[in-house]
Short mmCIF file of C-alpha atoms in Angstrom, two decimals:
data_model
loop_
_atom_site.label_atom_id
_atom_site.label_comp_id
_atom_site.label_asym_id
_atom_site.label_seq_id
_atom_site.Cartn_x
_atom_site.Cartn_y
_atom_site.Cartn_z
CA GLU A 1 9.17 -19.34 -28.36
CA THR A 2 9.63 -22.91 -27.40
CA GLY A 3 7.60 -24.38 -24.63
CA VAL A 4 8.58 -26.92 -21.96
CA THR A 5 9.78 -30.23 -23.45
CA GLN A 6 10.20 -33.49 -21.47
CA SER A 7 11.80 -36.84 -22.19
CA PRO A 8 11.18 -39.68 -22.31
CA THR A 9 7.42 -39.60 -22.81
CA HIS A 10 6.85 -43.08 -21.52
CA LEU A 11 9.05 -45.55 -19.62
CA ILE A 12 8.78 -48.78 -17.70
CA LYS A 13 10.99 -49.72 -14.76
CA THR A 14 10.94 -52.40 -12.13
CA ARG A 15 10.77 -51.95 -8.38
CA GLY A 16 14.13 -51.00 -6.83
CA GLN A 17 15.56 -49.50 -10.04
CA GLN A 18 16.47 -45.80 -10.53
CA VAL A 19 15.14 -43.40 -13.10
CA THR A 20 16.13 -40.06 -14.51
CA LEU A 21 13.61 -37.76 -16.26
CA ARG A 22 14.68 -34.69 -18.26
CA CYS A 23 13.17 -31.31 -18.92
CA SER A 24 14.00 -28.25 -20.96
CA SER A 25 12.47 -25.03 -19.64
CA GLN A 26 10.59 -22.46 -21.65
CA SER A 27 12.98 -19.78 -23.12
CA GLY A 28 13.34 -16.83 -20.71
CA HIS A 29 12.19 -18.75 -17.65
CA ASN A 30 14.61 -19.15 -14.68
CA THR A 31 12.74 -21.50 -12.29
CA VAL A 32 11.84 -25.13 -12.77
CA SER A 33 9.60 -27.29 -10.71
CA TRP A 34 8.45 -30.86 -10.81
CA TYR A 35 5.06 -32.39 -10.04
CA GLN A 36 3.83 -35.95 -9.68
CA GLN A 37 0.26 -36.68 -10.97
CA ALA A 38 -1.14 -40.04 -9.93
CA LEU A 39 -4.18 -41.43 -11.71
CA GLY A 40 -7.37 -39.55 -10.80
CA GLN A 41 -5.41 -36.95 -8.72
CA GLY A 42 -4.26 -33.45 -9.23
CA PRO A 43 -0.54 -32.72 -9.70
CA GLN A 44 1.49 -32.74 -6.44
CA PHE A 45 4.50 -30.51 -5.88
CA ILE A 46 7.78 -32.39 -5.58
CA PHE A 47 10.33 -29.53 -5.59
CA GLN A 48 11.48 -26.29 -7.23
CA TYR A 49 14.88 -25.17 -8.46
CA TYR A 50 16.04 -21.58 -8.82
CA ARG A 51 19.70 -20.62 -9.68
CA GLU A 52 20.66 -24.31 -9.61
CA GLU A 53 19.55 -24.73 -6.08
CA GLU A 54 16.43 -26.41 -4.59
CA ASN A 55 14.45 -23.59 -2.94
CA GLY A 56 11.17 -25.40 -2.19
CA ARG A 57 10.12 -28.93 -1.56
CA GLY A 58 6.86 -30.79 -1.11
CA ASN A 59 6.14 -33.85 0.92
CA PHE A 60 8.37 -36.28 -0.91
CA PRO A 61 11.18 -38.43 0.50
CA PRO A 62 14.91 -37.79 -0.21
CA ARG A 63 15.07 -40.59 -2.83
CA PHE A 64 13.49 -37.92 -5.09
CA SER A 65 16.24 -35.54 -6.12
CA GLY A 66 16.85 -33.07 -8.87
CA LEU A 67 19.27 -30.85 -10.72
CA GLN A 68 18.98 -27.57 -12.59
CA PHE A 69 21.69 -26.73 -15.09
CA PRO A 70 23.03 -23.30 -16.13
CA ASN A 71 20.83 -23.37 -19.29
CA TYR A 72 17.81 -23.86 -16.98
CA SER A 73 17.19 -27.50 -18.10
CA SER A 74 16.49 -29.91 -15.33
CA GLU A 75 16.55 -33.53 -14.22
CA LEU A 76 14.41 -35.48 -11.79
CA ASN A 77 16.05 -38.57 -10.32
CA VAL A 78 14.14 -41.20 -8.38
CA ASN A 79 15.97 -43.94 -6.57
CA ALA A 80 14.75 -47.24 -5.15
CA LEU A 81 11.58 -47.13 -7.24
CA GLU A 82 8.35 -48.30 -5.55
CA LEU A 83 5.10 -49.36 -7.19
CA ASP A 84 3.42 -46.20 -5.90
CA ASP A 85 5.85 -44.05 -7.96
CA SER A 86 3.91 -45.02 -11.03
CA ALA A 87 2.51 -41.67 -12.19
CA LEU A 88 2.77 -38.86 -14.74
CA TYR A 89 5.72 -36.62 -13.89
CA LEU A 90 5.27 -33.08 -14.98
CA CYS A 91 7.91 -30.46 -15.31
CA ALA A 92 6.98 -26.76 -15.26
CA SER A 93 8.99 -23.54 -15.71
CA SER A 94 8.30 -20.04 -14.61
CA LEU A 95 9.90 -16.63 -14.22
CA VAL A 96 10.58 -15.53 -10.61
CA GLY A 97 8.87 -12.22 -9.88
CA SER A 98 6.10 -12.72 -12.32
CA GLY A 99 3.52 -12.41 -9.61
CA ALA A 100 0.91 -15.15 -9.74
CA ASN A 101 3.38 -18.04 -10.01
CA VAL A 102 2.08 -18.93 -13.42
CA LEU A 103 3.67 -22.18 -14.47
CA THR A 104 4.15 -23.43 -18.02
CA PHE A 105 3.96 -27.21 -18.05
CA GLY A 106 5.37 -29.82 -20.31
CA ALA A 107 3.35 -32.82 -21.53
CA GLY A 108 4.86 -35.11 -18.87
CA SER A 109 6.79 -38.37 -18.61
CA ARG A 110 4.65 -41.38 -17.78
CA LEU A 111 6.46 -43.76 -15.52
CA THR A 112 5.19 -47.29 -14.90
CA VAL A 113 6.86 -49.30 -12.08
CA LEU A 114 6.37 -53.07 -12.17
CA ASP B 1 -5.55 -33.41 4.24
CA GLN B 2 -6.58 -31.71 1.05
CA GLN B 3 -6.06 -27.92 1.10
CA VAL B 4 -7.75 -27.43 -2.32
CA LYS B 5 -10.95 -29.38 -3.06
CA GLN B 6 -12.91 -29.74 -6.23
CA ASN B 7 -15.95 -31.73 -5.18
CA SER B 8 -17.43 -32.38 -8.68
CA PRO B 9 -15.40 -35.00 -10.58
CA SER B 10 -17.39 -34.21 -13.71
CA LEU B 11 -19.85 -31.67 -15.14
CA SER B 12 -21.90 -31.84 -18.35
CA VAL B 13 -23.10 -28.60 -19.98
CA GLN B 14 -24.87 -27.86 -23.18
CA GLU B 15 -23.01 -25.93 -25.79
CA GLY B 16 -23.69 -22.18 -25.57
CA ARG B 17 -24.76 -22.28 -21.92
CA ILE B 18 -22.70 -21.26 -18.90
CA SER B 19 -20.28 -23.66 -17.22
CA ILE B 20 -19.56 -23.11 -13.57
CA LEU B 21 -16.72 -24.98 -11.91
CA ASN B 22 -16.25 -24.74 -8.19
CA CYS B 23 -13.29 -24.96 -5.82
CA ASP B 24 -12.88 -24.73 -2.01
CA TYR B 25 -9.75 -24.19 -0.04
CA THR B 26 -8.76 -24.40 3.61
CA ASN B 27 -5.48 -22.47 3.88
CA SER B 28 -6.08 -18.74 4.39
CA MET B 29 -2.38 -18.04 3.61
CA PHE B 30 -2.86 -18.67 -0.08
CA ASP B 31 -2.01 -15.58 -2.07
CA TYR B 32 -3.00 -16.44 -5.64
CA PHE B 33 -5.50 -18.79 -7.19
CA LEU B 34 -5.24 -20.18 -10.65
CA TRP B 35 -7.16 -22.34 -13.05
CA TYR B 36 -5.56 -24.73 -15.42
CA LYS B 37 -7.04 -26.66 -18.32
CA LYS B 38 -5.77 -30.14 -19.35
CA TYR B 39 -6.44 -32.07 -22.52
CA PRO B 40 -5.43 -35.77 -22.73
CA ALA B 41 -1.71 -36.40 -23.45
CA GLU B 42 -0.91 -32.72 -22.91
CA GLY B 43 0.40 -30.82 -19.91
CA PRO B 44 -1.96 -28.44 -18.03
CA THR B 45 -2.26 -25.00 -19.61
CA PHE B 46 -2.84 -21.80 -17.62
CA LEU B 47 -6.27 -20.17 -18.07
CA ILE B 48 -6.77 -17.43 -15.55
CA SER B 49 -5.65 -16.36 -12.05
CA ILE B 50 -6.90 -14.13 -9.29
CA SER B 51 -5.04 -12.42 -6.45
CA SER B 52 -6.42 -12.89 -2.95
CA ILE B 53 -7.01 -9.08 -2.73
CA LYS B 54 -9.53 -9.24 -5.56
CA ASP B 55 -12.90 -10.75 -5.85
CA LYS B 56 -13.24 -11.04 -9.64
CA ASN B 57 -11.02 -11.38 -12.70
CA GLU B 58 -12.24 -11.59 -16.29
CA ASP B 59 -10.53 -12.67 -19.44
CA GLY B 60 -12.79 -13.07 -22.51
CA ARG B 61 -15.16 -15.92 -21.92
CA PHE B 62 -13.58 -16.82 -18.60
CA THR B 63 -14.34 -15.17 -15.27
CA VAL B 64 -13.01 -16.25 -11.87
CA PHE B 65 -14.85 -15.20 -8.66
CA LEU B 66 -13.19 -15.40 -5.25
CA ASN B 67 -15.13 -15.41 -1.97
CA LYS B 68 -12.51 -15.20 0.75
CA SER B 69 -14.87 -15.34 3.65
CA ALA B 70 -16.23 -18.66 2.33
CA LYS B 71 -12.81 -19.85 1.08
CA HIS B 72 -14.46 -20.56 -2.29
CA LEU B 73 -13.73 -19.74 -5.86
CA SER B 74 -15.50 -20.43 -9.11
CA LEU B 75 -14.67 -20.37 -12.77
CA HIS B 76 -17.41 -19.30 -15.16
CA ILE B 77 -17.17 -20.03 -18.88
CA VAL B 78 -19.72 -18.17 -21.07
CA PRO B 79 -20.66 -19.30 -23.68
CA SER B 80 -19.38 -22.88 -23.39
CA GLN B 81 -17.86 -24.27 -26.59
CA PRO B 82 -16.97 -27.88 -27.61
CA GLY B 83 -13.28 -27.09 -27.33
CA ASP B 84 -13.82 -26.37 -23.63
CA SER B 85 -14.27 -30.06 -22.95
CA ALA B 86 -11.24 -30.88 -20.75
CA VAL B 87 -10.19 -31.48 -17.18
CA TYR B 88 -10.02 -28.18 -15.15
CA PHE B 89 -7.78 -27.97 -12.11
CA CYS B 90 -8.07 -25.32 -9.45
CA ALA B 91 -4.65 -24.46 -7.87
CA ALA B 92 -3.44 -22.16 -5.14
CA SER B 93 -0.13 -20.55 -4.41
CA GLY B 94 1.40 -18.99 -1.31
CA ARG B 95 3.40 -15.68 -1.33
CA GLY B 96 6.72 -16.08 -3.17
CA GLY B 97 5.72 -19.34 -4.81
CA ALA B 98 8.58 -21.50 -3.50
CA ASP B 99 6.11 -23.88 -1.99
CA GLY B 100 4.78 -24.69 -5.50
CA LEU B 101 1.16 -24.87 -6.47
CA THR B 102 -1.43 -26.88 -4.54
CA PHE B 103 -3.90 -28.45 -6.90
CA GLY B 104 -7.38 -29.89 -6.53
CA LYS B 105 -8.18 -33.21 -8.12
CA GLY B 106 -9.85 -31.67 -11.12
CA THR B 107 -13.30 -31.50 -12.71
CA HIS B 108 -13.91 -33.13 -16.10
CA LEU B 109 -16.04 -30.68 -18.11
CA ILE B 110 -17.96 -32.18 -21.01
CA ILE B 111 -19.68 -29.77 -23.49
CA GLN B 112 -22.66 -31.42 -25.08
CA PRO B 113 -23.58 -30.31 -28.68
#
């Protein structure tokens, strides 16, 4: 059973650029969600995808967008990068109907915006 | 406004003793509470959860207690082992889960030999 894998592990961008982060869900999971973890903070919910549609969103602006593909892999896109977007971005997958909303996380993509 | 709070940034416990990590919440609509453990350079890993209709759940060395009237939960680890040294996050979920998990800031547990 493969877990959640994310790429790239680290990247550096400059303010105003755009970035795409990728995620492969755990086998058998049908829901993917993305979280932003700033230094010294807990992960913050960005959005969730189920059946290739966004079905939940946290308090993040529209320049944060995503996609879920038929094979349940996912992308997170961030446009017009700001310095405060520097963080660890975590992808998580889960199975709808599993009760406690237990998420399986990847190791994350660390984004630095200069 | 933080809906899930972990007021202790760090906790040091001697190996073999009990570790108690605390968490408070403000939203009475939360349906499930979960604890995650995170090592450096790894993603958070699920430890244990509890439904809002229960007051205790046990899994091996880990027990979570929920006090709904006080909006407080705690994670007990007995006995503490060196491999338990990590950051522990308390998280809460509403019914259905489409609003994601709301996390606290974490508590760094250090197990002293």
